[in-house]
Coordinates of C-alpha atoms in Angstrom, one line a residue:
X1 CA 0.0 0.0 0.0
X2 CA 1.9 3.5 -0.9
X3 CA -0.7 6.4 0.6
X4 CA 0.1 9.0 -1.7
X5 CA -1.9 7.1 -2.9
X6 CA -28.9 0.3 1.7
X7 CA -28.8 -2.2 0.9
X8 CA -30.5 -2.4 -2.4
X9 CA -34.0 -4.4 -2.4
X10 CA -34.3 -7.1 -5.0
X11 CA -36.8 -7.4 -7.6
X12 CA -38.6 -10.5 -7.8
X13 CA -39.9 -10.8 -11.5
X14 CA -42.3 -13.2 -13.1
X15 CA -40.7 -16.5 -15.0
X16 CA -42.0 -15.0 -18.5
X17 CA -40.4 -11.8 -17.7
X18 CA -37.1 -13.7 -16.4
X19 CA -37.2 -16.0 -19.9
X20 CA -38.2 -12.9 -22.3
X21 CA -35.3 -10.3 -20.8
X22 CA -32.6 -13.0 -20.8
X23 CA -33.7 -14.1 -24.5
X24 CA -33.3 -10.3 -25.6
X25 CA -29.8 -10.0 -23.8
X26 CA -28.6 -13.3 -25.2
X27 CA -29.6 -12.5 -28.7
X28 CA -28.9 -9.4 -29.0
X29 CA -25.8 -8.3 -26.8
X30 CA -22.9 -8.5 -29.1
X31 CA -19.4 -9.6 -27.7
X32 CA -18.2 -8.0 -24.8
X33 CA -16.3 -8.8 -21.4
X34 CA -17.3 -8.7 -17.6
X35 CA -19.5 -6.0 -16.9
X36 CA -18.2 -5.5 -13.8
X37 CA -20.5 -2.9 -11.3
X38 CA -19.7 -1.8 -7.6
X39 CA -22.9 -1.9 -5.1
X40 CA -22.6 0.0 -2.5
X41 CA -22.8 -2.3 1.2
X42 CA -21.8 0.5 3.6
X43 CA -20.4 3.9 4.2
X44 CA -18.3 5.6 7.0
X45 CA -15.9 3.7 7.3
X46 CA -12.4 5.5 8.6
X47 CA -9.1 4.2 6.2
X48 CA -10.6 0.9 5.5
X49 CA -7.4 -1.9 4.8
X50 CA -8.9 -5.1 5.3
X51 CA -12.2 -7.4 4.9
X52 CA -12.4 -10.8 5.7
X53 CA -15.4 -13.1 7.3
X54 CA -15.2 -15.7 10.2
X55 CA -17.5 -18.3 8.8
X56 CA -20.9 -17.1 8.9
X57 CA -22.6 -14.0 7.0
X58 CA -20.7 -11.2 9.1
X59 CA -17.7 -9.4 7.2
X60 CA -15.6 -8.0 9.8
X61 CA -13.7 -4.6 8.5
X62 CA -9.6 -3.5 9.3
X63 CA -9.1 0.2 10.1
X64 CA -6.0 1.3 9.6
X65 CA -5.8 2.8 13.0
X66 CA -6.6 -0.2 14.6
X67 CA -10.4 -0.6 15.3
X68 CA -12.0 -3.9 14.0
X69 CA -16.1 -3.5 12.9
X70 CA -19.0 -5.9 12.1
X71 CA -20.2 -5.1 8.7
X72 CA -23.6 -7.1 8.7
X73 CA -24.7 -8.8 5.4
X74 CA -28.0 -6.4 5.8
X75 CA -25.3 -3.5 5.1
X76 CA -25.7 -2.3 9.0
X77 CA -22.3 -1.8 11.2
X78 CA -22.3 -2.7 14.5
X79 CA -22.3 0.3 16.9
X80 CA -19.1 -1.2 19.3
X81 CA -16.1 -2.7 17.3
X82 CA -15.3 -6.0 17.4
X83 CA -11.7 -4.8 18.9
X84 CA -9.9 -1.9 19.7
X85 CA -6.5 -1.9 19.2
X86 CA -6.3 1.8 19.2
X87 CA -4.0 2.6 21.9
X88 CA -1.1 -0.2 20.3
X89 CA -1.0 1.3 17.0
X90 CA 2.0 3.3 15.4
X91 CA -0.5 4.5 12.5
X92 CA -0.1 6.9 9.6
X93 CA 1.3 6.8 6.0
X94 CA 1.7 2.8 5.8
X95 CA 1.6 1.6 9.4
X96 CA -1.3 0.7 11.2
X97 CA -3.6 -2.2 12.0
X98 CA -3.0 -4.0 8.9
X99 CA -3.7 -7.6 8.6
X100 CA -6.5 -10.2 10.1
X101 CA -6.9 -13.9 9.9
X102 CA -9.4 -16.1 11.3
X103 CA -8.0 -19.4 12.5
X104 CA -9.5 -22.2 9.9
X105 CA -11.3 -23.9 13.9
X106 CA -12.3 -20.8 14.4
X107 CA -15.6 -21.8 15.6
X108 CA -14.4 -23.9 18.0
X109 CA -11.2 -22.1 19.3
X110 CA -12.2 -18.9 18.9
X111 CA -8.7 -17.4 17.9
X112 CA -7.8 -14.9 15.5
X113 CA -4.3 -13.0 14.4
X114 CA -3.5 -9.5 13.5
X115 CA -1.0 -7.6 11.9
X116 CA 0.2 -4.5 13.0
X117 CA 2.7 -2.0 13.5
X118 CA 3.2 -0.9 17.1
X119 CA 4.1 2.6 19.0
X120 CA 8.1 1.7 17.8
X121 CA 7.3 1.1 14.1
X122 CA 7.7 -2.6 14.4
X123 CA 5.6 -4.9 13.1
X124 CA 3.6 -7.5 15.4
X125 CA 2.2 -10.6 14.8
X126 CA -0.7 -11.6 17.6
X127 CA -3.4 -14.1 18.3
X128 CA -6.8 -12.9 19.9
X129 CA -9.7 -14.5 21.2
X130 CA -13.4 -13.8 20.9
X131 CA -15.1 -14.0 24.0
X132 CA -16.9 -17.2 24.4
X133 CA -20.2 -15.6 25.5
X134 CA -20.5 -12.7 22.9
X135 CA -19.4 -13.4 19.3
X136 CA -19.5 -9.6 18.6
X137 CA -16.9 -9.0 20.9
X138 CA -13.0 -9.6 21.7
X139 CA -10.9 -10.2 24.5
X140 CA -8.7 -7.3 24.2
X141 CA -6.0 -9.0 25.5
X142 CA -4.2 -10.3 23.1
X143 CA -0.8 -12.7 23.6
X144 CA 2.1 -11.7 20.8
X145 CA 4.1 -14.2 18.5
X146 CA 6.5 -12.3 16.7
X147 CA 7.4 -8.5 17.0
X148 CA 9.9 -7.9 13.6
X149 CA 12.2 -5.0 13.5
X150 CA 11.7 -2.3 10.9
X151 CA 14.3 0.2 9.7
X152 CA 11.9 2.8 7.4
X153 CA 8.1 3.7 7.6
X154 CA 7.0 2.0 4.4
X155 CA 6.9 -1.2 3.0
X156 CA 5.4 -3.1 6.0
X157 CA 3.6 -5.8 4.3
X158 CA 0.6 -6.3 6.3
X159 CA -1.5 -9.7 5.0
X160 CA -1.5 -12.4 7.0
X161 CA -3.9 -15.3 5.9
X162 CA -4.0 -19.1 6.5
X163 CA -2.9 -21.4 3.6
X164 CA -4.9 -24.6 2.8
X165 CA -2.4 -26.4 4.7
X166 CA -3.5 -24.7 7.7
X167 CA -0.4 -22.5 8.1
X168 CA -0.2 -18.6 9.1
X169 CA 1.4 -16.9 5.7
X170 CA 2.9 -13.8 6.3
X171 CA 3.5 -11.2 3.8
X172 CA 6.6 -9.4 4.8
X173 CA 7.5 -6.2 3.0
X174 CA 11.7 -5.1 2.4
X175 CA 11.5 -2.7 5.4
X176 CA 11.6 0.4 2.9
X177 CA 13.0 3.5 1.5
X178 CA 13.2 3.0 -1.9
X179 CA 14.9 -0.1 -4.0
X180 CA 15.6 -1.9 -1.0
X181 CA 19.2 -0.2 0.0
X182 CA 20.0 -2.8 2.5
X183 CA 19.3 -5.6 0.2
X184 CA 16.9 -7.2 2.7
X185 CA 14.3 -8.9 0.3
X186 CA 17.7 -11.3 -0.6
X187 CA 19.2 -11.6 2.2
X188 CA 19.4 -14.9 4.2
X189 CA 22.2 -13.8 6.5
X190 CA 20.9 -13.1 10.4
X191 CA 22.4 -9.6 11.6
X192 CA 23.1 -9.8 15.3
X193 CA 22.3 -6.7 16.0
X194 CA 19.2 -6.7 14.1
X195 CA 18.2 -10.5 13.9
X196 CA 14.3 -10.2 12.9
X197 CA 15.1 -7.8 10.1
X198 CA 16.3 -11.5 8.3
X199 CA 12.5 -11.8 7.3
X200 CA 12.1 -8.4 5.6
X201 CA 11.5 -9.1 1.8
X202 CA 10.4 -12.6 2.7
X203 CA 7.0 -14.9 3.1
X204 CA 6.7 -16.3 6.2
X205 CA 5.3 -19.0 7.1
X206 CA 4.2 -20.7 10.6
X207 CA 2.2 -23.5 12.3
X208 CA -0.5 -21.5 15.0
X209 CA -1.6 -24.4 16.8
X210 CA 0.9 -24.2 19.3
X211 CA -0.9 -22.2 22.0
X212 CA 0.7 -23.3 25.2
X213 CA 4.2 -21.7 25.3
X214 CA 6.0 -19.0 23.6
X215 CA 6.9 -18.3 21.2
X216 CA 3.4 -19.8 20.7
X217 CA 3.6 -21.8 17.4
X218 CA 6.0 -24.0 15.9
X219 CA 7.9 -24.3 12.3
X220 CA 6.4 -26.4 9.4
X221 CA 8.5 -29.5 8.7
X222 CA 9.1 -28.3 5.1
X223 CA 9.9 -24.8 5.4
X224 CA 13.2 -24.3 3.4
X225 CA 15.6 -23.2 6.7
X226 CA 14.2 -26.0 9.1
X227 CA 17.3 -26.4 11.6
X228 CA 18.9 -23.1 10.6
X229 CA 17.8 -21.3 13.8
X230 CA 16.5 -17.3 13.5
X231 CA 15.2 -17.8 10.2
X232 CA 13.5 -21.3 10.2
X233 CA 10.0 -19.3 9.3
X234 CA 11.1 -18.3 6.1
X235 CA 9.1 -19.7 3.3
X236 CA 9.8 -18.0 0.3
X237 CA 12.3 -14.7 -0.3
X238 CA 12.4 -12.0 -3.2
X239 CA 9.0 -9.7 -2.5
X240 CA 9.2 -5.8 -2.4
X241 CA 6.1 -5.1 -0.7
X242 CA 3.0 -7.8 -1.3
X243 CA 0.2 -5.9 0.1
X244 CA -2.2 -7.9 -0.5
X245 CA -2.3 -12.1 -1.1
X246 CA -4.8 -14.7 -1.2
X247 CA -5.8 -18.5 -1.8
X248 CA -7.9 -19.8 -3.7
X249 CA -10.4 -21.3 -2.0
X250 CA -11.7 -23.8 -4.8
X251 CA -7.4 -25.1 -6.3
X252 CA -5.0 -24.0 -3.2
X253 CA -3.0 -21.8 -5.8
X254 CA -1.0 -18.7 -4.1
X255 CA -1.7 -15.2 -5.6
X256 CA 0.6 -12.5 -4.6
X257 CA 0.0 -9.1 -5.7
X258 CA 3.6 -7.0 -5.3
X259 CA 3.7 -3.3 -4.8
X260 CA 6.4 -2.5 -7.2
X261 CA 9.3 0.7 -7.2
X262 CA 8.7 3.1 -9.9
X263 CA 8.2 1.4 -13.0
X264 CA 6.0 -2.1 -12.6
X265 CA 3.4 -3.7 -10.5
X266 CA 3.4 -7.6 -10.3
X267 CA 1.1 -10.1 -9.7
X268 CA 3.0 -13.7 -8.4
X269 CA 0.4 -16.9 -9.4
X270 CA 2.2 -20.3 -7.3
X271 CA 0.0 -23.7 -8.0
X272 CA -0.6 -26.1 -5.7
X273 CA 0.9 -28.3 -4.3
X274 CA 3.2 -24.8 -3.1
X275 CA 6.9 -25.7 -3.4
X276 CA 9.3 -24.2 -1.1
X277 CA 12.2 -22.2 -0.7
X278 CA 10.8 -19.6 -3.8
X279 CA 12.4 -16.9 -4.5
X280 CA 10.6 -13.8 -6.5
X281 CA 13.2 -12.0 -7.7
X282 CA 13.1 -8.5 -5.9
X283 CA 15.0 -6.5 -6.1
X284 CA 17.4 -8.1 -9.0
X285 CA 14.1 -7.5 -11.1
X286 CA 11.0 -5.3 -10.5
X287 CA 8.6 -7.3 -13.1
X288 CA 10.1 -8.7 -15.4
X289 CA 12.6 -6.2 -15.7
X290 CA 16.2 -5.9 -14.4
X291 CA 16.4 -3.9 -11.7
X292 CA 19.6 -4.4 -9.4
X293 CA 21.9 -8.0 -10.6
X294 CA 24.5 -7.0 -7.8
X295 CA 24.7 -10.7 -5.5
X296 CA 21.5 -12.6 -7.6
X297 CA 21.6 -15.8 -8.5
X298 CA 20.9 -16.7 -12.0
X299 CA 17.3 -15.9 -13.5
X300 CA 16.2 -19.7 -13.8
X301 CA 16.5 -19.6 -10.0
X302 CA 14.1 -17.1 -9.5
X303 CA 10.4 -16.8 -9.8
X304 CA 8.6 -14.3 -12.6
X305 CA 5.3 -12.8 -12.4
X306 CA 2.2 -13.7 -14.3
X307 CA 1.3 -10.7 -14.9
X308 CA 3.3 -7.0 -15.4
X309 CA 1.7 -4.1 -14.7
X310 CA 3.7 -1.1 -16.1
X311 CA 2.9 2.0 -14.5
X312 CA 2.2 4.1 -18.1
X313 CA -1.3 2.2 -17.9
X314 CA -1.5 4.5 -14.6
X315 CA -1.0 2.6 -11.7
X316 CA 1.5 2.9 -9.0
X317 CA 0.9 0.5 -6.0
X318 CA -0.8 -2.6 -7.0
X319 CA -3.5 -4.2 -4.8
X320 CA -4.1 -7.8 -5.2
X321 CA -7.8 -9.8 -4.7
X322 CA -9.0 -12.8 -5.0
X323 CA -9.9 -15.5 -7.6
X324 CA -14.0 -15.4 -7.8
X325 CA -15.1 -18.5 -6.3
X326 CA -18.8 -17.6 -5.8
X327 CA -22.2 -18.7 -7.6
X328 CA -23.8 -15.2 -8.1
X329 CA -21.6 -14.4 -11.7
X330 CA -20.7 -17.5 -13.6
X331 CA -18.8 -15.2 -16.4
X332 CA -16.0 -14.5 -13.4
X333 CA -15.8 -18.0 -12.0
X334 CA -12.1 -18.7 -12.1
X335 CA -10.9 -15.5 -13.0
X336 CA -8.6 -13.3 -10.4
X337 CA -8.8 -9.7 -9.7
X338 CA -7.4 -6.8 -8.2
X339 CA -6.8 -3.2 -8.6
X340 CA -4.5 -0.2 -7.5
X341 CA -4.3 2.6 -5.7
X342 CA -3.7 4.9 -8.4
X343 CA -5.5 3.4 -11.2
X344 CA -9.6 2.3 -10.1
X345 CA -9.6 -0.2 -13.1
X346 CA -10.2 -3.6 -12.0
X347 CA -8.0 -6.1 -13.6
X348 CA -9.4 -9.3 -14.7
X349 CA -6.6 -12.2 -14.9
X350 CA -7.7 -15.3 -16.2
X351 CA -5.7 -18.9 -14.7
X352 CA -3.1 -19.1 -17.6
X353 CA -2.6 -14.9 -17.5
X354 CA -5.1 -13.6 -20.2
X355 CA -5.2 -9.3 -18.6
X356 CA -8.3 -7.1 -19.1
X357 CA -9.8 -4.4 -17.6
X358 CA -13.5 -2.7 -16.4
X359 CA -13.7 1.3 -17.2
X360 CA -12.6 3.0 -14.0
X361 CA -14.3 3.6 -11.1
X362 CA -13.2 7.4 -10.9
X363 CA -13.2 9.0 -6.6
X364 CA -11.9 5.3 -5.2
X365 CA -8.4 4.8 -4.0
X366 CA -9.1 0.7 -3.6
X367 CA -6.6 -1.0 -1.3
X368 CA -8.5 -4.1 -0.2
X369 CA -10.8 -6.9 -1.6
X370 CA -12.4 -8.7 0.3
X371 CA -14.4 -12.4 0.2
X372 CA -17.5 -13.9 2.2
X373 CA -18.3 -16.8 3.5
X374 CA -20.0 -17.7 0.1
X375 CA -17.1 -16.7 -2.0
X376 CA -18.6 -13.4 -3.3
X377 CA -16.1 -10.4 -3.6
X378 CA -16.1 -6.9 -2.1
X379 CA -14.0 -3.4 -2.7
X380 CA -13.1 -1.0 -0.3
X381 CA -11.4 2.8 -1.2
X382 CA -9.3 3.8 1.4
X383 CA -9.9 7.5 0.7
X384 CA -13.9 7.7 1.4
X385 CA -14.9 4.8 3.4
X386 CA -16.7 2.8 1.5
X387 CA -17.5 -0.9 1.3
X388 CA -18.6 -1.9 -2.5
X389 CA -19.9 -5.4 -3.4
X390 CA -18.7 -6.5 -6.5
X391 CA -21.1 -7.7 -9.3
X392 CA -21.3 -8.7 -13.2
X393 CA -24.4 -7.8 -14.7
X394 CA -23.9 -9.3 -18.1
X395 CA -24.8 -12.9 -19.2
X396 CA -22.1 -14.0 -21.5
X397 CA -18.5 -13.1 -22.1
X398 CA -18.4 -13.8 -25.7
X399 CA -21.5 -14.4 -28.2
X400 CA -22.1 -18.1 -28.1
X401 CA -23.4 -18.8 -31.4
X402 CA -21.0 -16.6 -32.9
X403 CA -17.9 -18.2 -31.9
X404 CA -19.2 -22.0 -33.2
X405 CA -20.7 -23.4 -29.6
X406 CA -23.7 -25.6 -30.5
X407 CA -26.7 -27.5 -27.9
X408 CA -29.0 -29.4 -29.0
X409 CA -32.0 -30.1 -28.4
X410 CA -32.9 -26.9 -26.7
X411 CA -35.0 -27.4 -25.2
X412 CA -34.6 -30.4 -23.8
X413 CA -35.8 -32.7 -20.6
X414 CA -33.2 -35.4 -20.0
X415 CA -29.8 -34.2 -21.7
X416 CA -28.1 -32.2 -24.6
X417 CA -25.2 -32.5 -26.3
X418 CA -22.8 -29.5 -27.1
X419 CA -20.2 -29.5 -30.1
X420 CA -18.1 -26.3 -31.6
X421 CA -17.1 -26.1 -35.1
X422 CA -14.3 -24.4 -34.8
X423 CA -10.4 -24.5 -33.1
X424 CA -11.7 -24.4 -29.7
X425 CA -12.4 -26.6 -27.7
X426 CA -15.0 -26.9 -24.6
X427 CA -13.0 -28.2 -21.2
X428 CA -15.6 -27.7 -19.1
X429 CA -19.7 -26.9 -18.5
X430 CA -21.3 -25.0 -15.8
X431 CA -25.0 -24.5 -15.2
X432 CA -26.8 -22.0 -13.0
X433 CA -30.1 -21.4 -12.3
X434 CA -31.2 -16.9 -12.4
X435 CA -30.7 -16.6 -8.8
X436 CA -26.7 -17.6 -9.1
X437 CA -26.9 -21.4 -7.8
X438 CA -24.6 -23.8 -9.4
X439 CA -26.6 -26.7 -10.5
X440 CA -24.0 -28.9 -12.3
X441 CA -20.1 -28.6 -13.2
X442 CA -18.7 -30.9 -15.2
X443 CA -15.2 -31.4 -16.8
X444 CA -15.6 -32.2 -21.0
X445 CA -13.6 -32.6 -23.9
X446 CA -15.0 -31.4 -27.6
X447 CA -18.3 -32.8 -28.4
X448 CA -20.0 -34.3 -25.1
X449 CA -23.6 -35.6 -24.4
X450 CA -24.5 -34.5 -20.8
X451 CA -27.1 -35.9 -19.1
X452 CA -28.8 -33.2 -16.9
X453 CA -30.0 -33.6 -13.0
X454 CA -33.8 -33.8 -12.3
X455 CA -34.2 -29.8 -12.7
X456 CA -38.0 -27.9 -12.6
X457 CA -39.0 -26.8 -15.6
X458 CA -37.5 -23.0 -16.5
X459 CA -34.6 -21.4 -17.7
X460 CA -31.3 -21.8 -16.6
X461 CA -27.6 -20.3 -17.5
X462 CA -25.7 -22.9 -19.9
X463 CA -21.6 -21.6 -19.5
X464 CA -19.2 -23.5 -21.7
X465 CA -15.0 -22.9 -20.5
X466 CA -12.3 -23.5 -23.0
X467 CA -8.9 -24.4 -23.6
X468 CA -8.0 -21.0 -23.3
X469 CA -10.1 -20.4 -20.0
X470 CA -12.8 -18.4 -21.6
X471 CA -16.1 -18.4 -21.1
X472 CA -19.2 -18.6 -23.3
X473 CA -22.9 -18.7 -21.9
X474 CA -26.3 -19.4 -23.2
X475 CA -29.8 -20.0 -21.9
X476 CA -30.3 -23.8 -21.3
X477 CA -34.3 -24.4 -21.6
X478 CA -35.9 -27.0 -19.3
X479 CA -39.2 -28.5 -20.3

């Protein structure tokens, strides 16, 4: 993050209005992408930074100077924070309250981690509890893991988020100034005076459920220093300052979004199963691009981005989001998204790197996504406060007919088959029904007969994937 940088109510229509709109749009709307629009969830909101959920319909929402807040799915806040961390924080510029994590037993252990930079300008890692007999509210007491040393203001990283392994990753920035002058982002040497400063640049990565003793959690087996004391939770080096990572929830991949120096913005896409010992490449390259070679090890060692953002396109600190994993918009299942600071664009990034972008959504400095306990995605702009939910109003990403996808019979009762006649090729089917609810995903190959479930009669959404992870939709008719 660099800092120079209600609810609506929902129509219910009639099942000939429903079939007779969506026959218009699908005839008649010639090719386009996602037509991505922000709804508006909730206002007043003072330098929002993070949004995550604890398993149930509550989003809970990260000021940057250190109060956590129930945002209800109804769009209502609730009047006393969740915590108040207040009175810990070193905020201002890119300190703050930064990072939360809800332990994966959450319901059952009621823990929770922060990340934050206290009244020194270090940054602390910390586990909280919510209190057993009011789930709105937090012990304030909280019980520190890991306080790391920082030498400059900026760059503090500030995601922390639990891997489908079950591990805390933390996303550690190079400590600051500009173009890492201490070469911290590379470095795997401990400095005695300064030992912690060893994980600047770095991910980290740790095992929670240790809650007995300090330092109150223990190192993975296969974290790539095991035995090499002081620096045992390092799991990958090379990062400048990844603001922002996630998971995805559906494949396990690791996306990391990397705030870049003054030329390029990176996003960092690592498949599952996640190797170890990676290195990124910062700072011998920002992006793909040479930056400093002085001490790097050879490129085929390193790392390289999916994606390169230069910063002619407008950007200038890159925030990363998640891969859309919900049921509401089909046309953006699979695809991964994130934004800037200076640039209100949403990127769309398809799984083998295909880039493109909505029109801008001028007055928003975004520097947070966030995802509910249904998968669907949210947007918050640091500068005014507000919490947007994301949402695709268009039906298809490309013209079905038009690019050679064929169903027949349609309608049909028991099953249809679906052939192209041309070079691509269908990998995989999707249906939905209008309200968003995946009925059936199947993997395919070319031409396929699929047999459907036993489905009421109506109109559902028919999406075809291909080999080059785009998607194509149609109306599937039901008799």
């Amino acid at each position: 993050m660099k800092t120079n940088k209600n609810t609506s109510k929902r129509r219910h229509v009639t099942l000939w209005y429903a079939i007779t709109l969506l026959t218009f749009l699908v005839s008649s709307t010639p090719s386009i992408s996602q037509d991505i629009d922000l709804q508006i969830l909730a206002t007043g909101f003072s330098s929002p930074v993070e949004i995550t959920h604890a398993g149930d319909d509550r989003l809970f929402v990260v000021e940057q100077g250190g109060l956590i807040k129930i945002l209800n799915a109804n769009g209502t806040v609730n009047t006393t924070p969740f915590l108040n961390l207040s009175s810990l924080i070193g905020s201002g510029g890119e300190r703050g309250l930064l990072g939360l994590a809800f332990h994966p037993d959450y319901s059952s252990n009621g823990y929770f981690f922060v990340n934050y930079t206290n009244t020194s300008g270090n940054t602390v890692i910390a586990r909280y509890s919510v209190y057993a007999a009011n789930p709105n509210a937090a012990n304030p007491s909280g019980t520190i893991l890991m306080t790391i040393n920082q030498p400059y203001s900026n760059h503090n990283g500030g995601s922390i988020k639990f891997g489908p392994d079950g591990y805390l990753y933390i996303g550690m920035g190079d400590g600051g100034s500009g173009g890492d002058p201490d070469g911290y982002a590379q470095n795997t040497t401990i400095d005695v005076a300064n030992p912690s400063r060893v994980f600047l640049g770095k991910m980290l990565r740790i095992d929670v459920d240790n809650v007995t003793s300090p330092p109150f959690y223990t190192i993975p087996a296969t974290n790539p220093y095991v035995g090499q004391a002081g620096k045992e939770e390092i799991w990958a080096l090379g990062l400048r300052n990844p603001w922002k990572f996630s998971f995805d929830s559906v494949t396990g991949d690791l996306w990391i979004a990397d705030v870049g120096q003054g030329a390029h913005e990176e996003v960092n896409k690592t498949t599952m199963p996640l190797p170890n010992d990676l290195n990124y490449g910062w700072r011998c390259y920002e992006g793909n691009t040479s930056y400093n070679s002085s001490g790097c090890p050879v490129s085929s060692a390193l790392t390289f981005p999916l994606i390169d953002v230069n910063h002619s396109t407008g950007a200038c600190s890159i925030t990363g989001g998640y891969v859309y994993n919900g049921t509401a918009y089909p046309n953006l299942q699979g695809k991964y998204l994130f934004t800037d600071y200076c640039d209100s664009r949403i990127g769309i990034v398809t799984s083998t790197g295909a880039l493109s972008y909505t029109p801008s959504f001028s007055g928003n400095n975004f520097v947070t996504f966030g995802e509910d306990n249904n998968k669907e995605l949210y947007i918050a702009a640091i500068n005014n406060g507000t919490i947007y939910k994301i949402t695709d109003t268009s039906l298809a990403t490309e013209d079905f007919t038009k690019k050679g996808f064929v169903i027949y019979p349609n309608p049909t009762k028991e099953s249809f088959t679906i052939e192209n006649t041309n070079a691509l090729v269908s990998k995989s089917i999707t249906i939905h029904d209008l309200s968003g609810k995946k009925i059936l995903s199947k993997a395919v190959n070319g031409t396929v007969t699929v047999i459907i479930p036993n489905l009421v009669t109506g109109v559902y959404l028919l999406t075809v994937t291909d080999n080059n992870d785009e998607n194509y939709t149609t109306k599937l008719i039901v008799q």
